[in-house]
Amino acid sequence: MKELPGSITNALRNLVALVVVSGMAVLLTWLQHDEVIRAWAKGNSSAQEILASGGMAALRESAIVPKFVPLALVSFVVFVVLVVVLGAFLVDGHGWSRLVLTGTSFFGVLVAALGLNHGLPMAFVIVSALFF
């Protein structure tokens, strides 16, 4: 096995860190599912009506509520597969993979910024800050 340049080693470490932070976000989405739904419901008048009339249980069972946990999990799996494949190309010396990984990271920063803008619990703010 050949010795990797320091920049590639650091890039791979950063990719692992991004995967870990993204995994933490998925775990938080599962653990704080009700808080995520409440944050989403703040901007939705129909959800507010359901919450007022039937409580959190009624809102959780409502068809209008997005399935946040499966969505987060699928997004995470796609992200991990993308990072693994692009990381392999990076290690193999393909320069274009550096550009695609940079673009992928910018997309992650955009998602983290959107998460900060929707009044999610403090744990999500911390995870978003870590992603930055």
Short mmCIF file of N, CA and C in Angstrom, two decimals, residues 15-117:
data_model
loop_
_atom_site.label_atom_id
_atom_site.label_comp_id
_atom_site.label_asym_id
_atom_site.label_seq_id
_atom_site.Cartn_x
_atom_site.Cartn_y
_atom_site.Cartn_z
N LEU A 15 -13.83 13.69 5.90
CA LEU A 15 -14.99 12.95 5.40
C LEU A 15 -15.57 12.06 6.49
N VAL A 16 -14.71 11.39 7.22
CA VAL A 16 -15.19 10.55 8.32
C VAL A 16 -15.90 11.41 9.36
N ALA A 17 -15.36 12.57 9.67
CA ALA A 17 -15.99 13.47 10.64
C ALA A 17 -17.36 13.92 10.14
N LEU A 18 -17.48 14.23 8.86
CA LEU A 18 -18.78 14.64 8.30
C LEU A 18 -19.79 13.50 8.36
N VAL A 19 -19.34 12.29 8.11
CA VAL A 19 -20.24 11.14 8.20
C VAL A 19 -20.70 10.95 9.65
N VAL A 20 -19.79 11.08 10.60
CA VAL A 20 -20.16 10.92 12.01
C VAL A 20 -21.16 12.00 12.44
N VAL A 21 -20.91 13.24 12.05
CA VAL A 21 -21.83 14.33 12.41
C VAL A 21 -23.18 14.12 11.74
N SER A 22 -23.19 13.67 10.51
CA SER A 22 -24.46 13.40 9.82
C SER A 22 -25.20 12.26 10.51
N GLY A 23 -24.48 11.26 10.94
CA GLY A 23 -25.10 10.16 11.68
C GLY A 23 -25.70 10.64 13.00
N MET A 24 -25.02 11.59 13.65
CA MET A 24 -25.56 12.17 14.88
C MET A 24 -26.87 12.91 14.60
N ALA A 25 -26.95 13.57 13.46
CA ALA A 25 -28.18 14.28 13.09
C ALA A 25 -29.33 13.29 12.88
N VAL A 26 -29.04 12.15 12.26
CA VAL A 26 -30.07 11.13 12.07
C VAL A 26 -30.52 10.57 13.42
N LEU A 27 -29.57 10.30 14.29
CA LEU A 27 -29.89 9.80 15.62
C LEU A 27 -30.75 10.82 16.39
N LEU A 28 -30.40 12.08 16.30
CA LEU A 28 -31.19 13.13 16.95
C LEU A 28 -32.59 13.22 16.36
N THR A 29 -32.70 13.05 15.06
CA THR A 29 -34.02 13.09 14.42
C THR A 29 -34.90 11.98 14.99
N TRP A 30 -34.31 10.84 15.23
CA TRP A 30 -35.07 9.72 15.80
C TRP A 30 -35.39 9.97 17.27
N LEU A 31 -34.38 10.41 18.04
CA LEU A 31 -34.57 10.61 19.47
C LEU A 31 -35.49 11.78 19.80
N GLN A 32 -35.45 12.81 18.99
CA GLN A 32 -36.25 14.01 19.24
C GLN A 32 -37.31 14.21 18.16
N HIS A 33 -37.92 13.10 17.78
CA HIS A 33 -38.89 13.11 16.69
C HIS A 33 -40.04 14.09 16.95
N ASP A 34 -40.57 14.09 18.16
CA ASP A 34 -41.68 14.99 18.47
C ASP A 34 -41.27 16.46 18.37
N GLU A 35 -40.06 16.78 18.81
CA GLU A 35 -39.58 18.16 18.72
C GLU A 35 -39.40 18.59 17.27
N VAL A 36 -38.95 17.66 16.44
CA VAL A 36 -38.80 17.96 15.01
C VAL A 36 -40.16 18.22 14.40
N ILE A 37 -41.15 17.41 14.75
CA ILE A 37 -42.51 17.60 14.23
C ILE A 37 -43.07 18.95 14.71
N ARG A 38 -42.86 19.28 15.99
CA ARG A 38 -43.33 20.58 16.51
C ARG A 38 -42.70 21.74 15.77
N ALA A 39 -41.40 21.66 15.51
CA ALA A 39 -40.70 22.72 14.78
C ALA A 39 -41.26 22.85 13.37
N TRP A 40 -41.55 21.72 12.74
CA TRP A 40 -42.13 21.75 11.40
C TRP A 40 -43.54 22.32 11.45
N ALA A 41 -44.30 21.98 12.47
CA ALA A 41 -45.71 22.39 12.57
C ALA A 41 -45.86 23.89 12.78
N LYS A 42 -44.84 24.54 13.31
CA LYS A 42 -44.93 25.99 13.55
C LYS A 42 -45.24 26.75 12.28
N GLY A 43 -44.79 26.27 11.15
CA GLY A 43 -45.03 26.96 9.88
C GLY A 43 -46.18 26.39 9.08
N ASN A 44 -47.02 25.56 9.69
CA ASN A 44 -48.09 24.91 8.95
C ASN A 44 -49.39 25.05 9.73
N SER A 45 -50.32 25.83 9.17
CA SER A 45 -51.57 26.11 9.88
C SER A 45 -52.42 24.85 10.09
N SER A 46 -52.44 23.95 9.12
CA SER A 46 -53.20 22.70 9.27
C SER A 46 -52.63 21.86 10.40
N ALA A 47 -51.31 21.81 10.49
CA ALA A 47 -50.68 21.05 11.56
C ALA A 47 -50.97 21.70 12.91
N GLN A 48 -51.00 23.01 12.96
CA GLN A 48 -51.31 23.71 14.20
C GLN A 48 -52.73 23.38 14.67
N GLU A 49 -53.67 23.30 13.73
CA GLU A 49 -55.05 22.94 14.07
C GLU A 49 -55.12 21.52 14.64
N ILE A 50 -54.45 20.60 13.99
CA ILE A 50 -54.44 19.21 14.47
C ILE A 50 -53.80 19.13 15.85
N LEU A 51 -52.73 19.85 16.05
CA LEU A 51 -52.03 19.86 17.34
C LEU A 51 -52.92 20.44 18.43
N ALA A 52 -53.66 21.49 18.10
CA ALA A 52 -54.54 22.13 19.09
C ALA A 52 -55.73 21.25 19.44
N SER A 53 -56.26 20.56 18.44
CA SER A 53 -57.47 19.77 18.70
C SER A 53 -57.18 18.36 19.22
N GLY A 54 -56.12 17.72 18.73
CA GLY A 54 -55.89 16.33 19.10
C GLY A 54 -54.58 16.07 19.82
N GLY A 55 -53.75 17.08 19.95
CA GLY A 55 -52.47 16.91 20.63
C GLY A 55 -51.40 16.32 19.73
N MET A 56 -50.28 16.05 20.35
CA MET A 56 -49.12 15.55 19.62
C MET A 56 -49.37 14.17 19.01
N ALA A 57 -50.12 13.32 19.70
CA ALA A 57 -50.40 11.97 19.18
C ALA A 57 -51.18 12.06 17.87
N ALA A 58 -52.16 12.94 17.81
CA ALA A 58 -52.94 13.10 16.59
C ALA A 58 -52.08 13.65 15.46
N LEU A 59 -51.23 14.61 15.80
CA LEU A 59 -50.36 15.18 14.77
C LEU A 59 -49.37 14.14 14.26
N ARG A 60 -48.80 13.35 15.17
CA ARG A 60 -47.84 12.32 14.80
C ARG A 60 -48.46 11.32 13.83
N GLU A 61 -49.75 11.00 14.01
CA GLU A 61 -50.44 10.01 13.17
C GLU A 61 -51.01 10.62 11.88
N SER A 62 -51.00 11.92 11.78
CA SER A 62 -51.59 12.60 10.62
C SER A 62 -50.78 12.33 9.35
N ALA A 63 -51.49 12.27 8.25
CA ALA A 63 -50.85 12.02 6.95
C ALA A 63 -50.08 13.23 6.44
N ILE A 64 -50.34 14.42 7.00
CA ILE A 64 -49.66 15.60 6.49
C ILE A 64 -48.24 15.74 7.03
N VAL A 65 -47.90 14.99 8.07
CA VAL A 65 -46.57 15.10 8.67
C VAL A 65 -45.57 14.29 7.85
N PRO A 66 -44.50 14.93 7.40
CA PRO A 66 -43.47 14.18 6.68
C PRO A 66 -42.86 13.10 7.57
N LYS A 67 -42.40 12.07 6.96
CA LYS A 67 -41.74 10.97 7.68
C LYS A 67 -40.26 11.34 7.85
N PHE A 68 -39.98 12.11 8.89
CA PHE A 68 -38.65 12.68 9.07
C PHE A 68 -37.57 11.62 9.30
N VAL A 69 -37.86 10.62 10.10
CA VAL A 69 -36.83 9.62 10.43
C VAL A 69 -36.44 8.80 9.19
N PRO A 70 -37.40 8.22 8.45
CA PRO A 70 -36.99 7.49 7.25
C PRO A 70 -36.28 8.38 6.22
N LEU A 71 -36.74 9.61 6.09
CA LEU A 71 -36.09 10.54 5.16
C LEU A 71 -34.65 10.81 5.58
N ALA A 72 -34.44 11.05 6.86
CA ALA A 72 -33.09 11.30 7.36
C ALA A 72 -32.21 10.07 7.18
N LEU A 73 -32.76 8.90 7.45
CA LEU A 73 -31.99 7.66 7.33
C LEU A 73 -31.59 7.39 5.88
N VAL A 74 -32.52 7.53 4.96
CA VAL A 74 -32.22 7.30 3.54
C VAL A 74 -31.20 8.32 3.04
N SER A 75 -31.37 9.58 3.43
CA SER A 75 -30.42 10.61 3.03
C SER A 75 -29.02 10.30 3.56
N PHE A 76 -28.97 9.82 4.80
CA PHE A 76 -27.68 9.47 5.40
C PHE A 76 -27.02 8.32 4.65
N VAL A 77 -27.78 7.29 4.33
CA VAL A 77 -27.22 6.14 3.61
C VAL A 77 -26.69 6.57 2.24
N VAL A 78 -27.45 7.40 1.54
CA VAL A 78 -27.00 7.90 0.23
C VAL A 78 -25.73 8.71 0.39
N PHE A 79 -25.68 9.57 1.42
CA PHE A 79 -24.50 10.38 1.68
C PHE A 79 -23.28 9.51 1.96
N VAL A 80 -23.45 8.49 2.80
CA VAL A 80 -22.34 7.60 3.15
C VAL A 80 -21.83 6.87 1.90
N VAL A 81 -22.73 6.35 1.10
CA VAL A 81 -22.32 5.64 -0.12
C VAL A 81 -21.58 6.59 -1.05
N LEU A 82 -22.09 7.79 -1.20
CA LEU A 82 -21.45 8.79 -2.06
C LEU A 82 -20.04 9.12 -1.55
N VAL A 83 -19.92 9.32 -0.26
CA VAL A 83 -18.61 9.64 0.33
C VAL A 83 -17.63 8.48 0.17
N VAL A 84 -18.10 7.27 0.38
CA VAL A 84 -17.22 6.10 0.25
C VAL A 84 -16.72 5.97 -1.20
N VAL A 85 -17.62 6.08 -2.14
CA VAL A 85 -17.23 5.95 -3.55
C VAL A 85 -16.29 7.07 -3.96
N LEU A 86 -16.67 8.30 -3.63
CA LEU A 86 -15.82 9.44 -4.01
C LEU A 86 -14.49 9.42 -3.26
N GLY A 87 -14.52 8.97 -2.00
CA GLY A 87 -13.28 8.84 -1.25
C GLY A 87 -12.33 7.84 -1.89
N ALA A 88 -12.89 6.75 -2.41
CA ALA A 88 -12.06 5.76 -3.10
C ALA A 88 -11.42 6.36 -4.35
N PHE A 89 -12.18 7.16 -5.09
CA PHE A 89 -11.62 7.82 -6.26
C PHE A 89 -10.56 8.84 -5.86
N LEU A 90 -10.78 9.52 -4.74
CA LEU A 90 -9.80 10.49 -4.25
C LEU A 90 -8.48 9.80 -3.90
N VAL A 91 -8.57 8.70 -3.18
CA VAL A 91 -7.37 7.94 -2.81
C VAL A 91 -6.65 7.42 -4.05
N ASP A 92 -7.43 7.08 -5.08
CA ASP A 92 -6.85 6.55 -6.31
C ASP A 92 -6.23 7.64 -7.19
N GLY A 93 -6.39 8.91 -6.77
CA GLY A 93 -5.72 10.00 -7.49
C GLY A 93 -6.54 10.72 -8.53
N HIS A 94 -7.84 10.53 -8.54
CA HIS A 94 -8.70 11.21 -9.51
C HIS A 94 -9.03 12.61 -8.99
N GLY A 95 -8.51 13.62 -9.65
CA GLY A 95 -8.68 15.01 -9.21
C GLY A 95 -10.12 15.48 -9.22
N TRP A 96 -10.92 14.97 -10.14
CA TRP A 96 -12.31 15.41 -10.23
C TRP A 96 -13.09 15.05 -8.97
N SER A 97 -12.67 13.98 -8.28
CA SER A 97 -13.40 13.58 -7.08
C SER A 97 -13.28 14.63 -5.98
N ARG A 98 -12.18 15.35 -5.95
CA ARG A 98 -12.00 16.44 -4.99
C ARG A 98 -13.06 17.52 -5.21
N LEU A 99 -13.31 17.84 -6.47
CA LEU A 99 -14.33 18.86 -6.78
C LEU A 99 -15.73 18.38 -6.40
N VAL A 100 -16.03 17.13 -6.69
CA VAL A 100 -17.36 16.60 -6.37
C VAL A 100 -17.54 16.50 -4.85
N LEU A 101 -16.50 16.09 -4.13
CA LEU A 101 -16.59 16.05 -2.67
C LEU A 101 -16.76 17.44 -2.08
N THR A 102 -16.10 18.42 -2.66
CA THR A 102 -16.27 19.81 -2.20
C THR A 102 -17.71 20.26 -2.43
N GLY A 103 -18.25 19.95 -3.59
CA GLY A 103 -19.65 20.29 -3.87
C GLY A 103 -20.60 19.59 -2.92
N THR A 104 -20.32 18.34 -2.62
CA THR A 104 -21.14 17.58 -1.68
C THR A 104 -21.09 18.21 -0.29
N SER A 105 -19.91 18.65 0.10
CA SER A 105 -19.78 19.33 1.41
C SER A 105 -20.55 20.64 1.43
N PHE A 106 -20.51 21.39 0.33
CA PHE A 106 -21.28 22.63 0.28
C PHE A 106 -22.78 22.35 0.39
N PHE A 107 -23.23 21.26 -0.22
CA PHE A 107 -24.63 20.88 -0.10
C PHE A 107 -24.97 20.56 1.36
N GLY A 108 -24.06 19.88 2.04
CA GLY A 108 -24.25 19.59 3.46
C GLY A 108 -24.31 20.84 4.30
N VAL A 109 -23.49 21.83 3.97
CA VAL A 109 -23.52 23.11 4.68
C VAL A 109 -24.86 23.81 4.45
N LEU A 110 -25.37 23.74 3.23
CA LEU A 110 -26.67 24.33 2.93
C LEU A 110 -27.77 23.67 3.75
N VAL A 111 -27.76 22.35 3.83
CA VAL A 111 -28.75 21.63 4.63
C VAL A 111 -28.63 22.00 6.10
N ALA A 112 -27.41 22.11 6.59
CA ALA A 112 -27.20 22.50 7.99
C ALA A 112 -27.72 23.92 8.24
N ALA A 113 -27.50 24.82 7.30
CA ALA A 113 -27.99 26.19 7.44
C ALA A 113 -29.52 26.22 7.44
N LEU A 114 -30.14 25.41 6.62
CA LEU A 114 -31.60 25.34 6.61
C LEU A 114 -32.12 24.81 7.93
N GLY A 115 -31.40 23.86 8.51
CA GLY A 115 -31.79 23.32 9.81
C GLY A 115 -31.72 24.37 10.90
N LEU A 116 -30.75 25.27 10.80
CA LEU A 116 -30.63 26.34 11.79
C LEU A 116 -31.77 27.34 11.69
N ASN A 117 -32.34 27.43 10.51
CA ASN A 117 -33.35 28.45 10.23
C ASN A 117 -34.77 28.01 10.60
#
